PDB file of C-alpha atoms and ligand atoms in Angstrom:
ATOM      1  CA  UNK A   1    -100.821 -43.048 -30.749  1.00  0.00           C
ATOM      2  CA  UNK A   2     -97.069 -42.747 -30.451  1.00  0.00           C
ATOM      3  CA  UNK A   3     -94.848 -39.794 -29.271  1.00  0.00           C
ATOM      4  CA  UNK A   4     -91.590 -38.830 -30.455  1.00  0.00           C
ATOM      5  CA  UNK A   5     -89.461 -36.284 -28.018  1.00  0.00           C
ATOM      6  CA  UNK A   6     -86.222 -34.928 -28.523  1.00  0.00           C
ATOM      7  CA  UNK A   7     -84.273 -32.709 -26.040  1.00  0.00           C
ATOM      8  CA  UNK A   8     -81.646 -30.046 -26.847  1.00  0.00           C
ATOM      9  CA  UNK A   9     -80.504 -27.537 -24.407  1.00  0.00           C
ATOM     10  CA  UNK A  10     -81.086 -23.637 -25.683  1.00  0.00           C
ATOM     11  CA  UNK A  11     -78.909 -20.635 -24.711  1.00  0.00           C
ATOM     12  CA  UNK A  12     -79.823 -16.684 -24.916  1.00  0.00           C
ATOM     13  CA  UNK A  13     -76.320 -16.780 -26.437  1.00  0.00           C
ATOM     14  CA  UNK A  14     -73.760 -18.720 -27.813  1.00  0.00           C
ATOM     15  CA  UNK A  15     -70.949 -17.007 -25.728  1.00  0.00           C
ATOM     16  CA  UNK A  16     -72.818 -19.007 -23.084  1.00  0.00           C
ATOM     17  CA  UNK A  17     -71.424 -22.251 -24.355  1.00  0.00           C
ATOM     18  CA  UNK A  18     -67.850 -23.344 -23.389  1.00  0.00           C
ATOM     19  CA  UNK A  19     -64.907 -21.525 -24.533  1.00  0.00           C
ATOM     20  CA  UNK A  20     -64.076 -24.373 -26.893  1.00  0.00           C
ATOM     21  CA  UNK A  21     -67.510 -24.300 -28.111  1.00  0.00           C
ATOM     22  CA  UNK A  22     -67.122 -20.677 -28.392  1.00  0.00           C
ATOM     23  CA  UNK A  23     -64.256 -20.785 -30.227  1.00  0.00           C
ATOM     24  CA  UNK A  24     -65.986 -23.689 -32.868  1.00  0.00           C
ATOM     25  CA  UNK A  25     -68.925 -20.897 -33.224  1.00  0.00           C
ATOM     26  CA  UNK A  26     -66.708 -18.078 -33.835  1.00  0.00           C
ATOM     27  CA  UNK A  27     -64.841 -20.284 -36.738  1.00  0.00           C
ATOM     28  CA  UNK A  28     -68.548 -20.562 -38.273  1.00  0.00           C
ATOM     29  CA  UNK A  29     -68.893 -16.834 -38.390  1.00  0.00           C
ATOM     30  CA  UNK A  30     -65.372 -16.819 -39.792  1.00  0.00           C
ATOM     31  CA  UNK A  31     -66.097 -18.618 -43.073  1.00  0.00           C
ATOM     32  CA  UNK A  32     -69.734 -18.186 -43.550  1.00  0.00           C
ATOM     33  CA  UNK A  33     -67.703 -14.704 -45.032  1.00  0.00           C
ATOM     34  CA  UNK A  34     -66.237 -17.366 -47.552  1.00  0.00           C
ATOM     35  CA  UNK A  35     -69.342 -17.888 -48.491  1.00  0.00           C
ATOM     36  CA  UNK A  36     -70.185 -17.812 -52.470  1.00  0.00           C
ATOM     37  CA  UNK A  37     -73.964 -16.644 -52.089  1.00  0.00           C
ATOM     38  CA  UNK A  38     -74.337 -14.235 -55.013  1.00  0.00           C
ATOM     39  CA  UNK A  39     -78.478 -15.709 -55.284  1.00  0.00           C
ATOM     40  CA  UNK A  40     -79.516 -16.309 -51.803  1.00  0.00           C
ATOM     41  CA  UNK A  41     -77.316 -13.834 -50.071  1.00  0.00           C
ATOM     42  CA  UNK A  42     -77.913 -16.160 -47.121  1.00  0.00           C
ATOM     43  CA  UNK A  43     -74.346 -16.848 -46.131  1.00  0.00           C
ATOM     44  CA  UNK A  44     -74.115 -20.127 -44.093  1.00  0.00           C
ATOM     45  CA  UNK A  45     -70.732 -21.238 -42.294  1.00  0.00           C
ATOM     46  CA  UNK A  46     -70.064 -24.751 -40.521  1.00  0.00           C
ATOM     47  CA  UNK A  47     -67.358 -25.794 -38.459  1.00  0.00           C
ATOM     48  CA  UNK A  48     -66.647 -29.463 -37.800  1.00  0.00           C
ATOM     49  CA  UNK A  49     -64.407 -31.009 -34.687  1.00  0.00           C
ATOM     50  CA  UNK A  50     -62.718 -33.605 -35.425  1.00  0.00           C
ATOM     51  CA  UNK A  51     -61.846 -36.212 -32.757  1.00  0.00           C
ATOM     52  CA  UNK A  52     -57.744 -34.805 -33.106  1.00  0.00           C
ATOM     53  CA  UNK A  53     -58.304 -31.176 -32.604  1.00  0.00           C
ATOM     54  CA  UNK A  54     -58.655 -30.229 -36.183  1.00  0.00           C
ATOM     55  CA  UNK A  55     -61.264 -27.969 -36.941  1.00  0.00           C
ATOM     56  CA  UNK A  56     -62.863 -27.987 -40.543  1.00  0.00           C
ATOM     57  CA  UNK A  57     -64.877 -25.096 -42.665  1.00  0.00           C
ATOM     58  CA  UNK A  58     -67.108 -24.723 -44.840  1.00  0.00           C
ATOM     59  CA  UNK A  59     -69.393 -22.390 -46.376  1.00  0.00           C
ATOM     60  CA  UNK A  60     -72.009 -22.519 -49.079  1.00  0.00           C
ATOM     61  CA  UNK A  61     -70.992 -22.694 -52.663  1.00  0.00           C
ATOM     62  CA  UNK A  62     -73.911 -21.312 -55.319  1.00  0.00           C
ATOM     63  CA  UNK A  63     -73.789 -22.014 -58.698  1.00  0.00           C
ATOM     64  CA  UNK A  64     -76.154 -20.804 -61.204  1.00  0.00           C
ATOM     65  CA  UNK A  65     -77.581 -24.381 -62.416  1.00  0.00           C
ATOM     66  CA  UNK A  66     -78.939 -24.003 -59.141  1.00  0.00           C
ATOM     67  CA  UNK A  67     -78.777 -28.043 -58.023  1.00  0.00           C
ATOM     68  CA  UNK A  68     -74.804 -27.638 -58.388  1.00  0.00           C
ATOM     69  CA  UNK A  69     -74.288 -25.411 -55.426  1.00  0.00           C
ATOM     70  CA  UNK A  70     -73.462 -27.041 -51.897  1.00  0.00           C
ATOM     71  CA  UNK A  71     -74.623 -26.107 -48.474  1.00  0.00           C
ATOM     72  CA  UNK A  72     -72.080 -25.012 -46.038  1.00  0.00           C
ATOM     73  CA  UNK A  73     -72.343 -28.655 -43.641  1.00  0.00           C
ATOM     74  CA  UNK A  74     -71.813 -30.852 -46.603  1.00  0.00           C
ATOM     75  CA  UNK A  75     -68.950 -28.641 -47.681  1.00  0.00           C
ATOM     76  CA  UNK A  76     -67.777 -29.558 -44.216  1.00  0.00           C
ATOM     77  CA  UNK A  77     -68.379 -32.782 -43.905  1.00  0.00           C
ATOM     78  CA  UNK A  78     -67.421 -34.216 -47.101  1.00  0.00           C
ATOM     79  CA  UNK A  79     -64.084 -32.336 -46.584  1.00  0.00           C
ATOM     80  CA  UNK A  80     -63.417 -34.542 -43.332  1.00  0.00           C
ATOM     81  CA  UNK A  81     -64.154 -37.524 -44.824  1.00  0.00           C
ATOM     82  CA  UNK A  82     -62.514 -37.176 -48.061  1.00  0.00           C
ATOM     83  CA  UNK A  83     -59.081 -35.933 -46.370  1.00  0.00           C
ATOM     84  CA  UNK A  84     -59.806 -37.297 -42.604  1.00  0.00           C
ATOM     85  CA  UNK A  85     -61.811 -40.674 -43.760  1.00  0.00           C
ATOM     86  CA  UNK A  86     -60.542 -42.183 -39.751  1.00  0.00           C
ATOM     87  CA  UNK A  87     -61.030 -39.305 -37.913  1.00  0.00           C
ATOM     88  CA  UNK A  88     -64.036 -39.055 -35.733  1.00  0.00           C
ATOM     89  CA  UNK A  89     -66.507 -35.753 -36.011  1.00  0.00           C
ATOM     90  CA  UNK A  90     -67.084 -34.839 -32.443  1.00  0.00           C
ATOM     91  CA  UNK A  91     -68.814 -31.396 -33.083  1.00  0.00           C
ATOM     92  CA  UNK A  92     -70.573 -29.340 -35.721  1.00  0.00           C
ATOM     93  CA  UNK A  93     -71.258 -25.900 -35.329  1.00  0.00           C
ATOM     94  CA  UNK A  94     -73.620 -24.033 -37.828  1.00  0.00           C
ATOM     95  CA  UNK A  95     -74.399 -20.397 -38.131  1.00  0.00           C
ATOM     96  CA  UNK A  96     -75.863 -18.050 -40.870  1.00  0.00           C
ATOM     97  CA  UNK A  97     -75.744 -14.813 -41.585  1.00  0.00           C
ATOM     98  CA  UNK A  98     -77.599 -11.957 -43.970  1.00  0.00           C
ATOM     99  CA  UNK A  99     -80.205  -9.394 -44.258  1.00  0.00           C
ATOM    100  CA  UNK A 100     -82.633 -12.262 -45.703  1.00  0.00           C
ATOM    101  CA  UNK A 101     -81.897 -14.707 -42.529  1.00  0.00           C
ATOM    102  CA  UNK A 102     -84.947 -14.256 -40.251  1.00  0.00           C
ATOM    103  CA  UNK A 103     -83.236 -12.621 -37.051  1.00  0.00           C
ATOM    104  CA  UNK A 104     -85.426 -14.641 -34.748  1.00  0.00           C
ATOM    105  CA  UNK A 105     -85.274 -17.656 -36.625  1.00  0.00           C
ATOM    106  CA  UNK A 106     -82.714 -21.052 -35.769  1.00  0.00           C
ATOM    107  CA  UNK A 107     -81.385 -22.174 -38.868  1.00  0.00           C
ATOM    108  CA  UNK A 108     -82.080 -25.697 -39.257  1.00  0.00           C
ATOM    109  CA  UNK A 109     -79.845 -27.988 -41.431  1.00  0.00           C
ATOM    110  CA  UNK A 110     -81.575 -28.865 -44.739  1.00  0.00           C
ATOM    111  CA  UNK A 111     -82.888 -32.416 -45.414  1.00  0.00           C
ATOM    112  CA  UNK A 112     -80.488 -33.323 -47.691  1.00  0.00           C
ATOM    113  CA  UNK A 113     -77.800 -32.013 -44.742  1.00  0.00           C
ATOM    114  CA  UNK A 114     -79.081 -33.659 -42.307  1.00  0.00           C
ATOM    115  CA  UNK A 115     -79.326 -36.969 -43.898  1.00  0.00           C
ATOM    116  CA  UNK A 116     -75.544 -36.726 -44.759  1.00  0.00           C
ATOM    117  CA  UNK A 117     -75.393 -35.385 -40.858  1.00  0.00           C
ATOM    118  CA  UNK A 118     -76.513 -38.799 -39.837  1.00  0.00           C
ATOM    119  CA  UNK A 119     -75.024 -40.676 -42.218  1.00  0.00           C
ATOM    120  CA  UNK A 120     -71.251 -39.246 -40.669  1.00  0.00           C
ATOM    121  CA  UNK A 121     -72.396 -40.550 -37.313  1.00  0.00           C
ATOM    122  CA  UNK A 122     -73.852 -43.789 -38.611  1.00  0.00           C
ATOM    123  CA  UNK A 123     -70.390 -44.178 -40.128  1.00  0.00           C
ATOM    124  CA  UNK A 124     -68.177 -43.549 -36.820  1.00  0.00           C
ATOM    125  CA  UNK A 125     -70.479 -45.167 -34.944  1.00  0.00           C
ATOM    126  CA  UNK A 126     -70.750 -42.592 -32.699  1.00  0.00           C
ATOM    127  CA  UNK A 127     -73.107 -39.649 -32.265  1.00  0.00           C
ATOM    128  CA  UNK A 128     -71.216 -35.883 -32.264  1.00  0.00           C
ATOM    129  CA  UNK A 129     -72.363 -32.709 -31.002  1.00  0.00           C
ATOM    130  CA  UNK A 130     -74.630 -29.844 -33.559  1.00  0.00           C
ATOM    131  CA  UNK A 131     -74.763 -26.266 -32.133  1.00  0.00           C
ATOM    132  CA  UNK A 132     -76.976 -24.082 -34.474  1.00  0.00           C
ATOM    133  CA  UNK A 133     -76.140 -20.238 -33.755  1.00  0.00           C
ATOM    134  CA  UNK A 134     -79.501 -17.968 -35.011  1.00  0.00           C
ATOM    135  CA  UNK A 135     -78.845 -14.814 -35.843  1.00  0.00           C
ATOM    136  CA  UNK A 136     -80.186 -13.139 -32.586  1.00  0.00           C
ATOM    137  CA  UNK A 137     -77.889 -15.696 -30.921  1.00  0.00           C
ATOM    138  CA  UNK A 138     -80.404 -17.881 -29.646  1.00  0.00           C
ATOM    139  CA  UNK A 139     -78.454 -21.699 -29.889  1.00  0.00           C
ATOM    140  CA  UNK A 140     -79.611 -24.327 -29.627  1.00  0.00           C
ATOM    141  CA  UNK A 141     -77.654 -27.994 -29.054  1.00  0.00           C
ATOM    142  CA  UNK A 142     -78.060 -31.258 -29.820  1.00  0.00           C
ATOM    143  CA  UNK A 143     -76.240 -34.269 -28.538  1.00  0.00           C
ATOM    144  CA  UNK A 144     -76.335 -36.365 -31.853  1.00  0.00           C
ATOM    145  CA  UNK A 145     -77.154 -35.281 -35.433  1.00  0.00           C
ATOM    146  CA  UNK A 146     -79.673 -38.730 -35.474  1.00  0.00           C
ATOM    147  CA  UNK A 147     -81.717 -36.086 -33.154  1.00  0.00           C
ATOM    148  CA  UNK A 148     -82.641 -33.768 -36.336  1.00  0.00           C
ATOM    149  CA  UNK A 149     -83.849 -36.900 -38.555  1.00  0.00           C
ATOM    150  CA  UNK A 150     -86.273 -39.117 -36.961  1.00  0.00           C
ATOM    151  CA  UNK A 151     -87.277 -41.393 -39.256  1.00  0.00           C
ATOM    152  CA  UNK A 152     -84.250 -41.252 -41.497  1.00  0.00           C
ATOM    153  CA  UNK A 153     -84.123 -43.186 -44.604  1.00  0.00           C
TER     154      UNK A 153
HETATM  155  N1  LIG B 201     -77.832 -23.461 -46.830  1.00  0.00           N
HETATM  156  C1  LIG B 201     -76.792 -23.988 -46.130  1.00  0.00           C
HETATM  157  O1  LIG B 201     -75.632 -23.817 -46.472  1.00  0.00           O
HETATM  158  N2  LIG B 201     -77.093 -24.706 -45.041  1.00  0.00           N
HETATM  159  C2  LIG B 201     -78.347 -24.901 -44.547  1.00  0.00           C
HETATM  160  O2  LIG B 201     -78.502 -25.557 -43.529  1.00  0.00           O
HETATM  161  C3  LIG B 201     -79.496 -24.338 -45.239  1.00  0.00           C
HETATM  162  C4  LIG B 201     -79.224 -23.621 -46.501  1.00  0.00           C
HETATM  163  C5  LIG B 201     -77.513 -22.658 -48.003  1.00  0.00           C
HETATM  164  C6  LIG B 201     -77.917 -23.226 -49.334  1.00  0.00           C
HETATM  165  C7  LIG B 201     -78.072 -22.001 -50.165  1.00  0.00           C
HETATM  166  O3  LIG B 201     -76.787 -21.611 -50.650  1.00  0.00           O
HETATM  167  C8  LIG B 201     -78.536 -20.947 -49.189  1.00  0.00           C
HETATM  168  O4  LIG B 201     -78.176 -21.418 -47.898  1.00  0.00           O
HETATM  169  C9  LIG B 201     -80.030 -20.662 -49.233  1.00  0.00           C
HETATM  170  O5  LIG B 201     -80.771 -21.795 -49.168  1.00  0.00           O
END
């Protein structure tokens, strides 16, 4: 039998972390507001480092052929690398908010996100920082995205 461990470090809070990290978490809660959500009301907002300071956002995008909408980290992400293809993604910080998010509950990047997660860092060659921000505050960090896919295709 084999064993597969990953480590993240969890906070009470996420005005624990860093001010900069602070300040990536607070951009989150900025435009998960943005957020077009009319059939989930779950409103998700990502924030994205880039290796020059820049920060990127995105929210999630509903649509009501339901497979058209986009979740807030791919919004993101495909942002950076359509308009910042050379810049590197150092941090992504992911929070959700709404009566239907569970208050207790981390939000954890979908599959589909977090195989286009992986893919970014697969692509820079170098692994970047995910902070996911429950709604209670509980966060919870991990030091590369290739930590929430095991076993990635
Ligand atoms: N959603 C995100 O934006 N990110 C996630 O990590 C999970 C889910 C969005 C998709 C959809 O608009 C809504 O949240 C409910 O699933």
């Amino acid at each position: 039998m084999k064993e597969l461990t990953v480590k993240y470090q969890q906070f009470d809070s996420w005005k624990s972390l860093s001010d900069g990290d602070q300040s990536l978490v607070e951009a989150a809660y900025e435009i998960s507001k943005n957020a077009y959500a009319p059939y989930s009301k779950f409103l998700v907002g990502a924030a994205v480092l880039l290796e020059n300071g820049e920060v990127i956002l995105g929210s999630n995008q509903e649509n009501i052929a339901f497979p058209s909408g986009l979740c807030a980290e791919r919004t993101a992400l495909f942002y950076a690398g359509a308009n910042f293809p050379h810049l590197k993604v150092m941090k992504i910080a992911i929070v959700a908010v709404g009566d239907l998010v569970p208050l207790d509950k981390i939000l954890s990047p979908c599959g589909g996100c977090r195989q286009v997660m992986l893919e970014t860092e697969v692509r820079q060659k170098a692994p970047y920082e995910v902070i996911l921000v429950s709604q209670n505050e509980t966060t919870i960090v991990f030091s590369a995205a290739s930590d929430l896919l095991p076993f990635a295709f």
